[in-house]
């Protein structure tokens, strides 16, 4: 099947491992059982040590190696199965999380943007309106609360009150900014 296409040599080794692994594990298990039986039967006969207890020390590594070999024999299959089972779920989870995070980040970013826009807009725009104003004659930027231009000396404060609507206009204004009254 697809396993053959992927790597025939590897598959051969794996097949050997799948057979040798359990055999080695079984031999190890037999050694452990023989050793254990020898160990426990020694309790009945005092004076005589467990003659075959060493079998446990041979059997345990054998069993370990056998299990390891079996695992290697099946690990490709297991890994592929696990990968196949987990990958789509993982992808969905990631997308789901990414979507959630994206929306969350967007919302937070929008909130921050609005907060900054409102805060900075108010903080930056207000002083700009208050602090500087252009001289009508020479176009120099002068402090708004200054009565006269620092360069040409002409009056800059809006001091001309409209007789019709009482709007304050530039001192040299010909018409009212608000109602268009001709100052003439
Ligand atoms: Zn000026
Ligand atoms: Zn007016």
PDB file of C-alpha atoms and ligand atoms in Angstrom:
ATOM      1  CA  UNK A   1       0.000   0.000   0.000  1.00  0.00           C
ATOM      2  CA  UNK A   2       1.232   3.526   0.603  1.00  0.00           C
ATOM      3  CA  UNK A   3       3.807   2.237   3.061  1.00  0.00           C
ATOM      4  CA  UNK A   4       5.622   0.431   0.229  1.00  0.00           C
ATOM      5  CA  UNK A   5       5.787   3.573  -1.859  1.00  0.00           C
ATOM      6  CA  UNK A   6       7.240   5.633   0.960  1.00  0.00           C
ATOM      7  CA  UNK A   7      10.264   3.481   1.824  1.00  0.00           C
ATOM      8  CA  UNK A   8      10.483  -0.264   1.071  1.00  0.00           C
ATOM      9  CA  UNK A   9      13.779  -0.652   2.935  1.00  0.00           C
ATOM     10  CA  UNK A  10      12.427   1.031   5.988  1.00  0.00           C
ATOM     11  CA  UNK A  11       9.335  -1.115   5.845  1.00  0.00           C
ATOM     12  CA  UNK A  12      11.504  -4.264   5.786  1.00  0.00           C
ATOM     13  CA  UNK A  13      13.355  -3.186   8.922  1.00  0.00           C
ATOM     14  CA  UNK A  14      10.070  -2.328  10.547  1.00  0.00           C
ATOM     15  CA  UNK A  15       8.605  -5.742   9.750  1.00  0.00           C
ATOM     16  CA  UNK A  16      11.652  -7.403  11.328  1.00  0.00           C
ATOM     17  CA  UNK A  17      11.290  -5.202  14.389  1.00  0.00           C
ATOM     18  CA  UNK A  18       7.615  -6.049  14.627  1.00  0.00           C
ATOM     19  CA  UNK A  19       8.530  -9.749  14.794  1.00  0.00           C
ATOM     20  CA  UNK A  20      11.819  -9.562  16.713  1.00  0.00           C
ATOM     21  CA  UNK A  21      10.521  -7.009  19.243  1.00  0.00           C
ATOM     22  CA  UNK A  22       7.764  -9.185  20.718  1.00  0.00           C
ATOM     23  CA  UNK A  23      10.034 -12.279  20.628  1.00  0.00           C
ATOM     24  CA  UNK A  24      12.779 -10.505  22.571  1.00  0.00           C
ATOM     25  CA  UNK A  25      10.172  -9.132  24.978  1.00  0.00           C
ATOM     26  CA  UNK A  26       8.709 -12.615  25.446  1.00  0.00           C
ATOM     27  CA  UNK A  27      12.144 -14.126  26.106  1.00  0.00           C
ATOM     28  CA  UNK A  28      12.799 -11.341  28.618  1.00  0.00           C
ATOM     29  CA  UNK A  29       9.471 -12.049  30.273  1.00  0.00           C
ATOM     30  CA  UNK A  30      10.301 -15.760  30.509  1.00  0.00           C
ATOM     31  CA  UNK A  31      13.681 -14.935  32.082  1.00  0.00           C
ATOM     32  CA  UNK A  32      11.957 -12.662  34.619  1.00  0.00           C
ATOM     33  CA  UNK A  33       9.388 -15.333  35.475  1.00  0.00           C
ATOM     34  CA  UNK A  34      12.105 -17.986  35.874  1.00  0.00           C
ATOM     35  CA  UNK A  35      14.129 -15.634  38.063  1.00  0.00           C
ATOM     36  CA  UNK A  36      11.099 -14.674  40.161  1.00  0.00           C
ATOM     37  CA  UNK A  37       9.981 -18.287  40.599  1.00  0.00           C
ATOM     38  CA  UNK A  38      13.531 -19.159  41.631  1.00  0.00           C
ATOM     39  CA  UNK A  39      13.557 -16.199  44.038  1.00  0.00           C
ATOM     40  CA  UNK A  40      10.277 -17.074  45.740  1.00  0.00           C
ATOM     41  CA  UNK A  41      10.895 -20.826  45.837  1.00  0.00           C
ATOM     42  CA  UNK A  42      14.190 -20.092  47.598  1.00  0.00           C
ATOM     43  CA  UNK A  43      12.204 -18.844  50.592  1.00  0.00           C
ATOM     44  CA  UNK A  44      10.913 -22.364  51.171  1.00  0.00           C
ATOM     45  CA  UNK A  45      14.330 -23.948  51.253  1.00  0.00           C
ATOM     46  CA  UNK A  46      16.604 -22.180  53.729  1.00  0.00           C
ATOM     47  CA  UNK A  47      20.311 -22.242  53.256  1.00  0.00           C
ATOM     48  CA  UNK A  48      20.003 -22.299  49.487  1.00  0.00           C
ATOM     49  CA  UNK A  49      20.039 -18.970  47.660  1.00  0.00           C
ATOM     50  CA  UNK A  50      17.842 -18.250  44.643  1.00  0.00           C
ATOM     51  CA  UNK A  51      20.034 -19.929  42.069  1.00  0.00           C
ATOM     52  CA  UNK A  52      18.228 -18.527  39.051  1.00  0.00           C
ATOM     53  CA  UNK A  53      17.510 -15.036  40.396  1.00  0.00           C
ATOM     54  CA  UNK A  54      20.026 -13.566  37.931  1.00  0.00           C
ATOM     55  CA  UNK A  55      17.493 -14.407  35.225  1.00  0.00           C
ATOM     56  CA  UNK A  56      15.488 -11.365  36.371  1.00  0.00           C
ATOM     57  CA  UNK A  57      18.444  -9.093  35.616  1.00  0.00           C
ATOM     58  CA  UNK A  58      18.801 -10.600  32.165  1.00  0.00           C
ATOM     59  CA  UNK A  59      15.068 -10.700  31.531  1.00  0.00           C
ATOM     60  CA  UNK A  60      14.327  -7.082  32.498  1.00  0.00           C
ATOM     61  CA  UNK A  61      16.677  -5.462  29.938  1.00  0.00           C
ATOM     62  CA  UNK A  62      15.539  -8.025  27.361  1.00  0.00           C
ATOM     63  CA  UNK A  63      11.904  -7.138  28.030  1.00  0.00           C
ATOM     64  CA  UNK A  64      12.760  -3.428  27.860  1.00  0.00           C
ATOM     65  CA  UNK A  65      14.640  -3.845  24.571  1.00  0.00           C
ATOM     66  CA  UNK A  66      11.869  -6.043  23.191  1.00  0.00           C
ATOM     67  CA  UNK A  67       9.224  -3.428  23.990  1.00  0.00           C
ATOM     68  CA  UNK A  68      11.460  -0.735  22.533  1.00  0.00           C
ATOM     69  CA  UNK A  69      11.975  -2.727  19.312  1.00  0.00           C
ATOM     70  CA  UNK A  70       8.231  -3.359  19.035  1.00  0.00           C
ATOM     71  CA  UNK A  71       7.598   0.327  19.572  1.00  0.00           C
ATOM     72  CA  UNK A  72      10.062   1.227  16.812  1.00  0.00           C
ATOM     73  CA  UNK A  73       8.400  -1.349  14.583  1.00  0.00           C
ATOM     74  CA  UNK A  74       5.002   0.286  15.025  1.00  0.00           C
ATOM     75  CA  UNK A  75       6.022   3.879  15.709  1.00  0.00           C
ATOM     76  CA  UNK A  76       5.671   4.952  12.070  1.00  0.00           C
ATOM     77  CA  UNK A  77       2.144   3.599  11.913  1.00  0.00           C
ATOM     78  CA  UNK A  78       1.254   5.034  15.305  1.00  0.00           C
ATOM     79  CA  UNK A  79       2.834   8.385  14.520  1.00  0.00           C
ATOM     80  CA  UNK A  80       0.992   8.581  11.200  1.00  0.00           C
ATOM     81  CA  UNK A  81      -2.273   7.579  12.825  1.00  0.00           C
ATOM     82  CA  UNK A  82      -1.807  10.074  15.636  1.00  0.00           C
ATOM     83  CA  UNK A  83      -0.753  12.787  13.186  1.00  0.00           C
ATOM     84  CA  UNK A  84      -3.789  12.056  10.994  1.00  0.00           C
ATOM     85  CA  UNK A  85      -6.103  12.155  13.961  1.00  0.00           C
ATOM     86  CA  UNK A  86      -4.632  15.227  15.609  1.00  0.00           C
ATOM     87  CA  UNK A  87      -3.644  17.397  12.626  1.00  0.00           C
ATOM     88  CA  UNK A  88      -7.173  18.422  11.462  1.00  0.00           C
ATOM     89  CA  UNK A  89      -8.296  19.006  15.016  1.00  0.00           C
ATOM     90  CA  UNK A  90      -5.155  20.984  15.717  1.00  0.00           C
ATOM     91  CA  UNK A  91      -5.660  23.028  12.580  1.00  0.00           C
ATOM     92  CA  UNK A  92      -9.275  23.749  13.438  1.00  0.00           C
ATOM     93  CA  UNK A  93      -8.329  24.671  16.952  1.00  0.00           C
ATOM     94  CA  UNK A  94      -5.604  26.944  15.667  1.00  0.00           C
ATOM     95  CA  UNK A  95      -7.923  28.614  13.168  1.00  0.00           C
ATOM     96  CA  UNK A  96     -10.592  28.957  15.771  1.00  0.00           C
ATOM     97  CA  UNK A  97      -8.146  30.481  18.192  1.00  0.00           C
ATOM     98  CA  UNK A  98      -6.673  32.695  15.476  1.00  0.00           C
ATOM     99  CA  UNK A  99     -10.149  33.910  14.528  1.00  0.00           C
ATOM    100  CA  UNK A 100     -11.020  34.544  18.114  1.00  0.00           C
ATOM    101  CA  UNK A 101      -7.750  36.312  18.731  1.00  0.00           C
ATOM    102  CA  UNK A 102      -8.070  38.314  15.528  1.00  0.00           C
ATOM    103  CA  UNK A 103     -11.508  39.583  16.496  1.00  0.00           C
ATOM    104  CA  UNK A 104     -10.353  40.229  20.010  1.00  0.00           C
ATOM    105  CA  UNK A 105      -7.289  42.120  18.823  1.00  0.00           C
ATOM    106  CA  UNK A 106      -9.394  44.043  16.336  1.00  0.00           C
ATOM    107  CA  UNK A 107     -11.858  45.051  19.020  1.00  0.00           C
ATOM    108  CA  UNK A 108      -9.116  46.042  21.413  1.00  0.00           C
ATOM    109  CA  UNK A 109      -7.254  47.901  18.660  1.00  0.00           C
ATOM    110  CA  UNK A 110     -10.412  49.741  17.693  1.00  0.00           C
ATOM    111  CA  UNK A 111     -11.066  50.642  21.320  1.00  0.00           C
ATOM    112  CA  UNK A 112      -7.497  51.857  21.738  1.00  0.00           C
ATOM    113  CA  UNK A 113      -7.708  53.744  18.439  1.00  0.00           C
ATOM    114  CA  UNK A 114     -10.911  55.442  19.512  1.00  0.00           C
ATOM    115  CA  UNK A 115      -9.497  56.110  22.930  1.00  0.00           C
ATOM    116  CA  UNK A 116      -6.312  57.579  21.494  1.00  0.00           C
ATOM    117  CA  UNK A 117      -8.212  59.433  18.783  1.00  0.00           C
ATOM    118  CA  UNK A 118     -10.562  60.962  21.318  1.00  0.00           C
ATOM    119  CA  UNK A 119      -7.892  61.602  23.905  1.00  0.00           C
ATOM    120  CA  UNK A 120      -5.144  62.803  21.599  1.00  0.00           C
ATOM    121  CA  UNK A 121      -7.564  64.567  19.272  1.00  0.00           C
ATOM    122  CA  UNK A 122      -8.893  66.571  22.155  1.00  0.00           C
ATOM    123  CA  UNK A 123      -5.506  67.075  23.740  1.00  0.00           C
ATOM    124  CA  UNK A 124      -3.656  67.966  20.533  1.00  0.00           C
ATOM    125  CA  UNK A 125      -6.312  69.854  18.634  1.00  0.00           C
ATOM    126  CA  UNK A 126      -7.352  72.076  21.542  1.00  0.00           C
ATOM    127  CA  UNK A 127      -3.952  73.655  22.268  1.00  0.00           C
ATOM    128  CA  UNK A 128      -3.279  74.043  18.558  1.00  0.00           C
ATOM    129  CA  UNK A 129      -6.472  76.085  18.240  1.00  0.00           C
ATOM    130  CA  UNK A 130      -5.762  78.034  21.360  1.00  0.00           C
ATOM    131  CA  UNK A 131      -2.069  78.758  21.117  1.00  0.00           C
ATOM    132  CA  UNK A 132      -1.453  79.917  17.537  1.00  0.00           C
ATOM    133  CA  UNK A 133      -3.299  82.118  15.130  1.00  0.00           C
ATOM    134  CA  UNK A 134      -2.263  83.670  11.810  1.00  0.00           C
ATOM    135  CA  UNK A 135      -1.697  87.342  11.370  1.00  0.00           C
ATOM    136  CA  UNK A 136      -4.163  88.680   8.763  1.00  0.00           C
ATOM    137  CA  UNK A 137      -1.594  90.922   7.149  1.00  0.00           C
ATOM    138  CA  UNK A 138       1.719  89.031   7.087  1.00  0.00           C
ATOM    139  CA  UNK A 139       0.538  85.478   7.796  1.00  0.00           C
ATOM    140  CA  UNK A 140       2.939  85.022  10.720  1.00  0.00           C
ATOM    141  CA  UNK A 141       1.883  82.556  13.413  1.00  0.00           C
ATOM    142  CA  UNK A 142       1.319  84.460  16.630  1.00  0.00           C
ATOM    143  CA  UNK A 143      -0.020  83.524  20.040  1.00  0.00           C
ATOM    144  CA  UNK A 144      -3.770  83.693  20.066  1.00  0.00           C
ATOM    145  CA  UNK A 145      -3.916  85.773  23.227  1.00  0.00           C
ATOM    146  CA  UNK A 146      -1.456  88.276  21.714  1.00  0.00           C
ATOM    147  CA  UNK A 147      -3.118  91.539  20.819  1.00  0.00           C
ATOM    148  CA  UNK A 148      -0.678  92.423  18.061  1.00  0.00           C
ATOM    149  CA  UNK A 149       1.407  90.522  15.526  1.00  0.00           C
ATOM    150  CA  UNK A 150       5.000  90.023  16.672  1.00  0.00           C
ATOM    151  CA  UNK A 151       6.293  90.754  13.157  1.00  0.00           C
ATOM    152  CA  UNK A 152       4.182  93.529  11.650  1.00  0.00           C
ATOM    153  CA  UNK A 153       2.490  94.897  14.723  1.00  0.00           C
ATOM    154  CA  UNK A 154      -1.058  94.725  13.354  1.00  0.00           C
ATOM    155  CA  UNK A 155      -3.852  93.734  15.705  1.00  0.00           C
ATOM    156  CA  UNK A 156      -4.607  89.995  15.626  1.00  0.00           C
ATOM    157  CA  UNK A 157      -7.182  89.489  18.391  1.00  0.00           C
ATOM    158  CA  UNK A 158     -10.800  89.225  17.288  1.00  0.00           C
ATOM    159  CA  UNK A 159     -11.964  92.459  18.766  1.00  0.00           C
ATOM    160  CA  UNK A 160     -14.486  93.769  16.250  1.00  0.00           C
ATOM    161  CA  UNK A 161     -17.900  92.972  17.643  1.00  0.00           C
ATOM    162  CA  UNK A 162     -20.685  92.670  15.087  1.00  0.00           C
ATOM    163  CA  UNK A 163     -23.499  95.165  15.803  1.00  0.00           C
ATOM    164  CA  UNK A 164     -26.030  92.775  14.330  1.00  0.00           C
ATOM    165  CA  UNK A 165     -25.123  89.417  15.983  1.00  0.00           C
ATOM    166  CA  UNK A 166     -22.380  90.431  18.420  1.00  0.00           C
ATOM    167  CA  UNK A 167     -19.936  87.909  16.890  1.00  0.00           C
ATOM    168  CA  UNK A 168     -16.264  88.822  17.477  1.00  0.00           C
ATOM    169  CA  UNK A 169     -14.457  89.358  14.162  1.00  0.00           C
ATOM    170  CA  UNK A 170     -10.937  90.201  13.055  1.00  0.00           C
ATOM    171  CA  UNK A 171     -10.193  93.899  13.637  1.00  0.00           C
ATOM    172  CA  UNK A 172      -9.737  94.480   9.868  1.00  0.00           C
ATOM    173  CA  UNK A 173     -12.752  92.376   8.827  1.00  0.00           C
ATOM    174  CA  UNK A 174     -14.994  93.863   6.165  1.00  0.00           C
ATOM    175  CA  UNK A 175     -17.858  91.452   6.800  1.00  0.00           C
ATOM    176  CA  UNK A 176     -19.024  89.502   9.850  1.00  0.00           C
ATOM    177  CA  UNK A 177     -17.903  85.877   9.857  1.00  0.00           C
ATOM    178  CA  UNK A 178     -21.234  84.804  11.322  1.00  0.00           C
ATOM    179  CA  UNK A 179     -23.965  86.785   9.652  1.00  0.00           C
ATOM    180  CA  UNK A 180     -22.162  88.583   6.824  1.00  0.00           C
ATOM    181  CA  UNK A 181     -22.938  92.055   8.145  1.00  0.00           C
ATOM    182  CA  UNK A 182     -21.044  94.675   6.194  1.00  0.00           C
ATOM    183  CA  UNK A 183     -18.862  96.658   8.581  1.00  0.00           C
ATOM    184  CA  UNK A 184     -18.279  99.136   5.739  1.00  0.00           C
TER     185      UNK A 184
HETATM  186 ZN1  LIG B   1       1.635  90.417  11.026  1.00  0.00          ZN
HETATM  187 ZN1  LIG B   2     -22.599  89.404  12.657  1.00  0.00          ZN
END
